[in-house]
Short mmCIF file of C-alpha atoms and ligand atoms in Angstrom, two decimals:
data_model
loop_
_atom_site.label_atom_id
_atom_site.label_comp_id
_atom_site.label_asym_id
_atom_site.label_seq_id
_atom_site.Cartn_x
_atom_site.Cartn_y
_atom_site.Cartn_z
CA MET A 1 89.98 101.46 83.47
CA ASP A 2 91.92 103.91 81.35
CA SER A 3 94.47 101.37 80.22
CA PHE A 4 91.58 99.41 78.73
CA GLU A 5 89.58 101.29 76.13
CA TYR A 6 87.63 100.85 72.92
CA ARG A 7 89.19 102.08 69.70
CA ASP A 8 87.19 101.49 66.53
CA ASN A 9 84.71 99.52 68.64
CA ARG A 10 87.37 97.05 69.67
CA LEU A 11 88.64 96.73 73.22
CA HIS A 12 92.36 97.35 73.70
CA CYS A 13 94.75 96.98 76.61
CA GLU A 14 97.28 99.74 76.13
CA ASN A 15 98.20 99.34 72.44
CA VAL A 16 97.29 95.71 72.12
CA LEU A 17 94.03 94.44 70.69
CA LEU A 18 92.54 92.10 73.27
CA SER A 19 91.03 89.79 70.65
CA LYS A 20 94.61 89.19 69.43
CA VAL A 21 95.62 88.16 72.95
CA ALA A 22 92.72 85.70 73.05
CA GLU A 23 93.70 84.36 69.65
CA GLU A 24 97.33 83.90 70.63
CA PHE A 25 96.96 82.56 74.17
CA GLY A 26 93.44 81.15 74.21
CA THR A 27 90.76 81.69 76.85
CA PRO A 28 90.17 82.02 79.75
CA THR A 29 93.18 84.31 80.16
CA TYR A 30 93.95 87.06 82.62
CA VAL A 31 95.45 90.15 80.98
CA TYR A 32 97.20 92.88 82.96
CA SER A 33 98.40 96.33 81.94
CA ARG A 34 101.91 97.14 83.11
CA ASP A 35 101.18 100.83 82.81
CA ALA A 36 98.08 100.61 85.00
CA ILE A 37 99.97 98.71 87.71
CA GLU A 38 102.82 101.20 87.69
CA LEU A 39 100.52 104.22 87.77
CA ALA A 40 98.53 102.82 90.67
CA TYR A 41 101.67 102.12 92.69
CA LEU A 42 103.15 105.52 91.88
CA ALA A 43 99.95 107.22 93.03
CA TYR A 44 100.85 106.01 96.54
CA ALA A 45 104.60 106.51 96.26
CA ASN A 46 104.30 110.03 94.87
CA ALA A 47 101.80 111.09 97.51
CA LEU A 48 104.39 110.08 100.13
CA GLN A 49 107.29 111.74 98.36
CA GLY A 50 110.08 112.95 100.57
CA ARG A 51 109.12 110.71 103.49
CA ASP A 52 110.79 107.51 104.61
CA ASP A 53 107.62 105.45 104.24
CA MET A 54 106.89 102.08 102.65
CA VAL A 55 104.18 100.98 100.26
CA CYS A 56 104.01 97.22 100.73
CA PHE A 57 101.91 95.60 98.01
CA ALA A 58 99.63 92.94 99.54
CA ILE A 59 100.56 90.11 97.28
CA LYS A 60 97.52 88.01 98.07
CA ALA A 61 95.74 90.29 95.58
CA ASN A 62 97.99 89.20 92.70
CA SER A 63 101.11 87.19 93.24
CA ASN A 64 102.36 86.56 89.70
CA LEU A 65 106.15 86.94 89.63
CA ALA A 66 106.01 89.40 86.72
CA VAL A 67 103.60 91.65 88.64
CA LEU A 68 105.80 91.54 91.74
CA ASN A 69 108.91 92.20 89.67
CA ILE A 70 107.37 95.31 88.09
CA LEU A 71 106.58 96.63 91.55
CA ALA A 72 109.96 95.64 93.00
CA ARG A 73 111.69 97.59 90.24
CA LEU A 74 109.78 100.68 91.38
CA GLY A 75 111.01 100.14 94.95
CA ALA A 76 107.82 98.67 96.41
CA GLY A 77 107.77 96.71 99.62
CA PHE A 78 105.50 93.71 100.08
CA ASP A 79 102.95 92.44 102.58
CA VAL A 80 103.03 88.64 102.77
CA VAL A 81 100.92 86.13 104.70
CA SER A 82 102.84 82.91 104.11
CA GLN A 83 106.31 81.59 103.46
CA GLY A 84 105.26 80.93 99.88
CA GLU A 85 104.39 84.58 99.38
CA LEU A 86 107.75 85.60 100.86
CA GLN A 87 109.52 83.18 98.51
CA ARG A 88 107.67 84.79 95.61
CA VAL A 89 108.91 88.22 96.69
CA LEU A 90 112.51 87.03 96.85
CA LYS A 91 112.22 85.17 93.56
CA SER A 92 110.84 88.23 91.79
CA GLY A 93 113.63 90.56 92.90
CA GLY A 94 111.98 92.19 95.92
CA SER A 95 114.07 92.77 99.01
CA ALA A 96 113.32 91.06 102.31
CA ASP A 97 113.98 94.16 104.37
CA ARG A 98 110.95 95.77 102.74
CA VAL A 99 108.61 92.91 103.68
CA VAL A 100 106.02 92.85 106.45
CA PHE A 101 104.63 89.44 107.44
CA SER A 102 100.91 89.51 108.31
CA GLY A 103 98.37 86.77 109.00
CA VAL A 104 96.78 85.15 112.05
CA SER A 105 98.79 81.96 112.04
CA LYS A 106 102.46 81.90 111.18
CA GLN A 107 103.99 78.45 111.52
CA SER A 108 107.34 77.99 113.28
CA SER A 109 109.01 77.00 110.03
CA GLU A 110 107.65 80.15 108.35
CA ILE A 111 108.91 82.33 111.20
CA ARG A 112 112.34 80.70 110.93
CA TYR A 113 112.44 81.28 107.17
CA ALA A 114 111.40 84.93 107.49
CA LEU A 115 113.92 85.60 110.26
CA LYS A 116 116.75 84.16 108.20
CA ALA A 117 115.62 86.14 105.16
CA GLY A 118 115.74 89.33 107.24
CA ILE A 119 112.24 90.76 106.86
CA HIS A 120 111.33 94.22 108.10
CA CYS A 121 108.65 93.18 110.58
CA PHE A 122 106.29 90.49 111.86
CA ASN A 123 102.76 91.76 112.35
CA ILE A 124 101.70 89.77 115.41
CA GLU A 125 98.05 88.87 115.88
CA SER A 126 97.90 87.10 119.27
CA ALA A 127 99.66 86.55 122.60
CA ALA A 128 100.41 82.96 121.60
CA GLU A 129 102.04 84.11 118.40
CA LEU A 130 104.26 86.52 120.34
CA GLU A 131 105.51 83.62 122.47
CA ARG A 132 106.16 81.50 119.41
CA ILE A 133 108.09 84.21 117.58
CA ASN A 134 110.18 84.90 120.70
CA THR A 135 110.94 81.18 121.07
CA VAL A 136 111.86 80.62 117.42
CA ALA A 137 114.04 83.74 117.33
CA GLY A 138 115.72 82.55 120.54
CA GLN A 139 116.52 79.17 118.97
CA LEU A 140 118.26 81.02 116.15
CA ALA A 141 119.92 83.46 118.58
CA MET A 142 118.17 86.26 116.73
CA VAL A 143 115.90 89.17 117.63
CA ALA A 144 112.63 89.43 115.69
CA PRO A 145 111.37 92.91 114.73
CA ILE A 146 107.69 93.03 115.68
CA SER A 147 104.50 95.03 115.52
CA PHE A 148 101.10 94.15 116.97
CA ARG A 149 98.09 94.18 114.71
CA VAL A 150 95.65 96.10 116.84
CA ASN A 151 91.96 95.70 116.23
CA PRO A 152 90.53 99.20 116.69
CA ASN A 153 86.91 98.01 116.64
CA VAL A 154 85.75 100.31 113.86
CA ASP A 155 83.15 99.47 111.25
CA ALA A 156 84.73 99.64 107.81
CA GLY A 157 81.29 99.70 106.20
CA THR A 158 82.15 97.02 103.68
CA HIS A 159 81.03 93.47 102.86
CA PRO A 160 81.01 91.36 106.07
CA TYR A 161 83.39 88.77 104.56
CA ILE A 162 86.05 91.43 103.92
CA SER A 163 85.51 93.51 107.07
CA THR A 164 88.23 92.74 109.59
CA GLY A 165 88.38 95.55 112.15
CA LEU A 166 85.41 94.67 114.34
CA LYS A 167 85.61 92.99 117.73
CA GLU A 168 83.93 89.84 116.47
CA ASN A 169 86.52 89.28 113.73
CA LYS A 170 89.35 86.79 114.22
CA PHE A 171 91.99 89.36 113.33
CA GLY A 172 94.42 91.26 115.52
CA ILE A 173 94.54 91.84 119.26
CA ALA A 174 91.83 93.78 121.09
CA ILE A 175 92.85 97.39 121.57
CA GLU A 176 92.16 97.06 125.32
CA ASP A 177 94.75 94.25 125.56
CA ALA A 178 97.40 96.09 123.58
CA PRO A 179 99.21 97.94 126.42
CA ARG A 180 99.58 94.73 128.43
CA LEU A 181 100.87 92.78 125.42
CA TYR A 182 103.30 95.52 124.40
CA GLN A 183 104.60 95.62 128.01
CA HIS A 184 105.06 91.88 127.99
CA ALA A 185 106.80 91.96 124.60
CA ALA A 186 109.17 94.62 125.93
CA SER A 187 110.28 92.14 128.59
CA LEU A 188 111.14 89.41 126.09
CA ARG A 189 114.74 89.01 124.90
CA HIS A 190 114.19 87.86 121.36
CA VAL A 191 111.73 90.39 120.03
CA ASN A 192 112.22 94.06 119.29
CA ILE A 193 109.12 96.25 119.22
CA ILE A 194 109.23 98.55 116.22
CA GLY A 195 105.67 99.15 115.12
CA MET A 196 101.92 99.06 115.39
CA ASP A 197 99.55 98.03 112.64
CA CYS A 198 95.92 97.55 111.75
CA HIS A 199 93.89 96.48 108.75
CA ILE A 200 90.21 97.20 109.13
CA GLY A 201 88.83 95.75 105.92
CA SER A 202 88.89 95.83 102.18
CA GLN A 203 87.11 97.82 99.47
CA LEU A 204 86.57 100.85 101.73
CA THR A 205 85.04 103.73 99.82
CA GLU A 206 85.24 106.36 102.56
CA ILE A 207 88.18 107.90 104.40
CA ALA A 208 86.34 108.17 107.73
CA PRO A 209 86.86 104.60 109.02
CA PHE A 210 90.61 104.89 108.34
CA MET A 211 90.65 108.14 110.31
CA ASP A 212 88.72 106.57 113.21
CA ALA A 213 91.22 103.73 113.33
CA MET A 214 94.12 106.17 113.21
CA ASP A 215 92.74 108.22 116.09
CA LYS A 216 92.57 105.12 118.24
CA LEU A 217 96.02 103.88 117.28
CA LEU A 218 97.72 107.25 117.72
CA ALA A 219 96.20 107.55 121.19
CA LEU A 220 97.53 104.10 122.00
CA ILE A 221 100.97 105.04 120.68
CA ASP A 222 100.96 108.03 123.07
CA VAL A 223 100.03 105.81 126.02
CA LEU A 224 102.83 103.39 125.18
CA ASP A 225 105.24 106.28 124.87
CA THR A 226 104.57 107.31 128.46
CA GLN A 227 105.39 103.73 129.43
CA GLY A 228 108.76 103.88 127.70
CA ILE A 229 107.75 101.96 124.58
CA SER A 230 108.51 103.84 121.43
CA ILE A 231 106.70 102.94 118.22
CA LYS A 232 108.72 103.73 115.11
CA HIS A 233 106.23 102.86 112.43
CA LEU A 234 102.50 102.88 112.00
CA ASP A 235 101.20 100.43 109.41
CA LEU A 236 97.66 101.25 108.30
CA GLY A 237 97.14 98.06 106.31
CA GLY A 238 95.42 98.02 102.96
CA GLY A 239 91.77 98.45 102.19
CA LEU A 240 91.37 101.41 99.88
CA GLY A 241 88.52 100.60 97.51
CA VAL A 242 88.32 100.82 93.74
CA CYS A 243 85.56 101.62 91.28
CA TYR A 244 83.84 98.43 90.11
CA THR A 245 80.62 100.11 88.97
CA ASP A 246 79.72 103.49 90.35
CA GLU A 247 81.71 103.64 93.59
CA VAL A 248 83.77 106.80 94.00
CA PRO A 249 86.49 105.84 96.48
CA PRO A 250 89.07 108.38 97.55
CA THR A 251 92.22 108.41 95.45
CA PRO A 252 95.48 107.28 97.09
CA GLN A 253 96.51 110.95 97.07
CA GLN A 254 93.34 112.04 98.92
CA TYR A 255 93.67 109.20 101.38
CA ILE A 256 97.34 109.85 102.09
CA ASP A 257 96.79 113.60 102.36
CA ALA A 258 94.25 112.90 105.10
CA VAL A 259 96.64 110.49 106.83
CA LEU A 260 99.54 112.97 106.70
CA ASP A 261 97.25 115.67 108.01
CA LYS A 262 96.48 113.59 111.04
CA ILE A 263 100.12 112.60 111.56
CA GLY A 264 101.06 116.28 111.64
CA ASP A 265 104.63 116.71 112.88
CA ARG A 266 104.86 113.37 114.67
CA GLU A 267 108.04 111.54 113.77
CA ILE A 268 106.70 108.22 112.69
CA LYS A 269 107.28 106.15 109.61
CA LEU A 270 104.16 105.06 107.73
CA ILE A 271 103.52 101.73 106.06
CA PHE A 272 100.64 100.96 103.70
CA GLU A 273 99.63 97.50 102.49
CA PRO A 274 97.45 98.15 99.42
CA GLY A 275 96.46 95.19 97.30
CA ARG A 276 93.23 95.78 95.39
CA SER A 277 93.86 99.46 94.66
CA ILE A 278 97.14 98.61 92.90
CA VAL A 279 95.92 95.84 90.62
CA ALA A 280 92.12 95.45 90.45
CA ASN A 281 91.55 97.78 87.53
CA ALA A 282 94.83 96.79 85.90
CA GLY A 283 93.43 93.44 84.80
CA VAL A 284 90.63 91.74 82.88
CA LEU A 285 89.68 88.11 82.41
CA LEU A 286 89.11 87.17 78.78
CA THR A 287 86.52 84.51 78.10
CA GLU A 288 84.70 83.08 75.11
CA VAL A 289 80.97 82.49 74.81
CA GLU A 290 80.50 78.75 74.34
CA TYR A 291 76.71 78.51 74.15
CA LEU A 292 73.65 80.68 74.40
CA LYS A 293 70.80 78.97 76.19
CA HIS A 294 67.28 80.23 76.57
CA ASN A 295 65.06 78.95 79.37
CA GLU A 296 61.49 79.98 79.91
CA SER A 297 62.43 82.87 82.15
CA LYS A 298 66.14 83.43 81.57
CA ASN A 299 68.80 83.74 78.92
CA PHE A 300 72.18 82.28 79.75
CA ALA A 301 75.50 83.04 78.14
CA ILE A 302 77.63 80.03 79.01
CA VAL A 303 81.25 81.09 78.84
CA ASP A 304 84.52 79.20 79.21
CA ALA A 305 85.56 80.97 82.43
CA ALA A 306 83.94 79.93 85.69
CA MET A 307 83.85 80.42 89.43
CA ASN A 308 87.08 78.43 89.69
CA ASP A 309 88.77 81.14 87.58
CA MET A 310 87.06 84.13 89.19
CA LEU A 311 85.40 83.43 92.53
CA ARG A 312 84.42 86.93 93.60
CA PRO A 313 80.87 87.02 92.15
CA ALA A 314 80.04 83.61 93.67
CA LEU A 315 81.62 84.30 97.04
CA TYR A 316 80.73 87.94 97.68
CA SER A 317 78.04 88.60 95.08
CA ALA A 318 80.65 90.97 93.69
CA TYR A 319 79.71 92.96 90.60
CA LEU A 320 82.25 92.98 87.76
CA ASP A 321 81.52 94.69 84.46
CA ILE A 322 81.38 92.36 81.49
CA LEU A 323 82.22 93.90 78.12
CA PRO A 324 82.29 92.49 74.61
CA LEU A 325 85.71 92.70 72.96
CA GLN A 326 83.98 93.91 69.82
CA ILE A 327 80.98 96.24 69.92
CA SER A 328 78.58 95.21 67.21
CA ASP A 329 76.72 97.70 65.03
CA SER A 330 73.29 96.41 65.89
CA GLN A 331 71.87 97.58 69.17
CA GLU A 332 69.81 94.49 69.91
CA CYS A 333 70.81 93.58 73.43
CA GLN A 334 69.27 90.80 75.45
CA GLU A 335 69.46 90.22 79.15
CA TYR A 336 71.80 87.38 80.11
CA ASP A 337 73.16 85.67 83.16
CA VAL A 338 76.79 85.06 82.29
CA VAL A 339 77.63 81.67 83.74
CA GLY A 340 80.45 79.14 83.65
CA PRO A 341 80.56 75.38 83.08
CA VAL A 342 81.00 74.44 86.76
CA CYS A 343 78.29 72.31 88.34
CA GLU A 344 77.10 74.85 90.90
CA THR A 345 74.19 77.25 90.79
CA GLY A 346 76.56 79.80 92.29
CA ASP A 347 78.78 79.57 89.23
CA PHE A 348 78.11 82.92 87.64
CA LEU A 349 80.27 85.85 86.59
CA GLY A 350 77.43 88.30 86.13
CA LYS A 351 73.65 88.41 86.37
CA ASP A 352 71.07 90.28 84.31
CA ARG A 353 73.56 91.80 81.87
CA GLN A 354 72.47 93.55 78.70
CA LEU A 355 74.60 92.02 75.95
CA ASN A 356 74.46 91.67 72.21
CA ILE A 357 76.34 88.43 71.72
CA ALA A 358 76.55 85.17 69.81
CA ALA A 359 78.35 81.92 70.51
CA GLY A 360 82.05 82.33 69.76
CA ASP A 361 82.14 85.98 70.85
CA LEU A 362 84.80 87.13 73.27
CA LEU A 363 84.10 88.98 76.50
CA ALA A 364 86.22 90.78 79.11
CA VAL A 365 85.35 90.43 82.78
CA CYS A 366 86.59 93.75 84.11
CA SER A 367 88.39 94.80 87.30
CA ALA A 368 89.75 91.28 87.58
CA GLY A 369 93.37 92.08 88.42
CA ALA A 370 92.93 91.71 92.18
CA TYR A 371 91.76 88.54 93.92
CA GLY A 372 91.14 86.95 90.54
CA PHE A 373 93.84 84.48 89.62
CA THR A 374 95.07 84.23 93.22
CA MET A 375 91.71 82.88 94.37
CA SER A 376 91.33 80.49 91.46
CA SER A 377 91.15 76.74 91.96
CA ASN A 378 91.03 73.48 90.07
CA TYR A 379 87.43 72.66 91.00
CA ASN A 380 85.82 70.34 88.45
CA THR A 381 89.38 69.43 87.34
CA ARG A 382 89.65 72.62 85.40
CA THR A 383 93.15 73.83 84.59
CA ARG A 384 93.83 77.34 85.77
CA ALA A 385 93.92 80.20 83.30
CA ALA A 386 96.93 81.66 81.52
CA GLU A 387 98.17 85.13 82.49
CA VAL A 388 99.47 87.77 80.08
CA MET A 389 101.15 91.12 80.73
CA VAL A 390 100.71 93.88 78.19
CA ASP A 391 103.43 96.49 77.92
CA ASP A 392 102.60 99.16 75.33
CA ASN A 393 102.22 97.19 72.08
CA GLN A 394 103.71 93.93 73.34
CA SER A 395 102.07 91.07 75.19
CA TYR A 396 104.02 88.57 77.24
CA GLN A 397 102.71 85.32 78.61
CA ILE A 398 103.61 85.49 82.30
CA ARG A 399 102.02 82.18 83.23
CA ALA A 400 101.32 79.27 80.95
CA ARG A 401 97.88 77.74 81.08
CA GLU A 402 97.93 74.71 83.38
CA THR A 403 97.87 71.28 81.79
CA PHE A 404 96.20 68.09 82.93
CA ASP A 405 99.65 66.76 83.88
CA ASP A 406 100.22 69.80 86.13
CA LEU A 407 96.93 68.99 87.79
CA ILE A 408 97.61 65.38 88.69
CA LYS A 409 101.25 65.93 89.62
CA GLY A 410 101.86 64.18 92.93
CA GLU A 411 98.72 62.02 92.79
CA LYS A 412 99.16 58.23 92.99
CA ILE A 413 96.89 55.25 92.81
CA LEU A 414 97.29 52.33 95.24
CA PRO A 415 99.33 49.29 94.17
CA GLN A 416 97.40 46.17 92.99
CA ASN A 417 96.94 43.53 95.69
N1 LLP B 501 96.83 93.78 104.66
C1 LLP B 501 96.17 92.77 105.27
C2 LLP B 501 96.61 92.35 106.60
C3 LLP B 501 95.09 92.15 104.64
O1 LLP B 501 94.46 91.16 105.26
C4 LLP B 501 94.69 92.57 103.33
C5 LLP B 501 93.58 91.93 102.65
C6 LLP B 501 95.42 93.61 102.73
C7 LLP B 501 96.46 94.20 103.42
C8 LLP B 501 95.08 94.13 101.37
O2 LLP B 501 93.82 94.73 101.33
P1 LLP B 501 93.30 95.48 100.00
O3 LLP B 501 94.14 96.72 99.81
O4 LLP B 501 93.43 94.56 98.87
O5 LLP B 501 91.89 95.80 100.32
N2 LLP B 501 89.28 88.36 98.54
C9 LLP B 501 88.58 89.57 98.90
C10 LLP B 501 89.48 90.54 99.61
C11 LLP B 501 90.13 89.96 100.84
C12 LLP B 501 91.09 90.91 101.51
C13 LLP B 501 91.89 90.19 102.53
N3 LLP B 501 92.90 90.99 103.14
C14 LLP B 501 87.95 90.16 97.66
O6 LLP B 501 88.10 89.59 96.58
O7 LLP B 501 87.25 91.18 97.74
#
């Protein structure tokens, strides 16, 4: 996390002291580095230089308008999975013709909205969805650009909850069914086949599963070609992992070099849908220690952020580094479980962490830029955190902390009778 570093024992984001951010905006607060986001995106874009490819940020990882706007300004495309996500792209200055629409269940109204907006492609995940998209496009007298998400049945070697490319997963169409479905799609009047896609999982730390998937998809593209169906783009999804602790995932450059190597001199446009690898290490979650509590066998640091703010440790047993904003001179660490105020045993941000802390100290939960705020909830009637973007020596609040009134908006009690 180069954009986050200690200077004089105090943790900074770019040229901003993080304790100042906490002071100004309170805690819990997500803080992102503009520089880190831009560098991560450019690592993909630069590796593809000179080619007519698209890097479509998977906005489920972080959908704040300011984040999307920064990426849109660099020319990024976007991968969306709902009408709401598409509306966010348009609102933040992204262009519809650089959007791919993924997800297993697109509603008719969402399909209509996306068609009218003029998106680049629908990534279709079932035969039923193909029929629906053809019907909705027909009603609008339009032709929908489509791709099938093919499930190549490869093991991504990642956590089962974020592995999506195996036969038993709900995602995509079976590779064996693909030729039949492509043939059928070719016979429909209101869809236009332009691509093929896959997404085999998330937090992959090896290139091999991507290559296995590519081999299978390229072979399928060749089969379709002999049947008169030409595939113009290959979308490899997202999935490139990041370093949370000691993982050493390939860099975007290494990954793309391997992809381009395999593509050779084929004339095909490439699409990537990275989420985590653009934003995970561009963000931290600031939190304050409320209480220290010592049980017979455990020490707890009870902090003001909880599983509703950052769900990943509770849901996937994910490990996120937890750092003090100020390193103290004394070396006397104790082992703590860092837990939140939510009434669940699963409400922890970190277990067995060596920390030298007191109540009132500030901590940073690291690598929190992806699947942090976007997976947050209001469980226990907790207002969701504020979000701040740091740009060099400036910090901008890019989302105000929710208020109680925001929370109960739309709720009503029954009339007296
Ligand atoms: N494209 C599709 C179709 C996807 O389903 C996903 C992620 C991506 C792209 C982006 O993948 P990435 O580059 O971020 O790995 N909440 C989990 C991760 C769920 C990923 C879901 N799909 C977590 O916090 O680890």
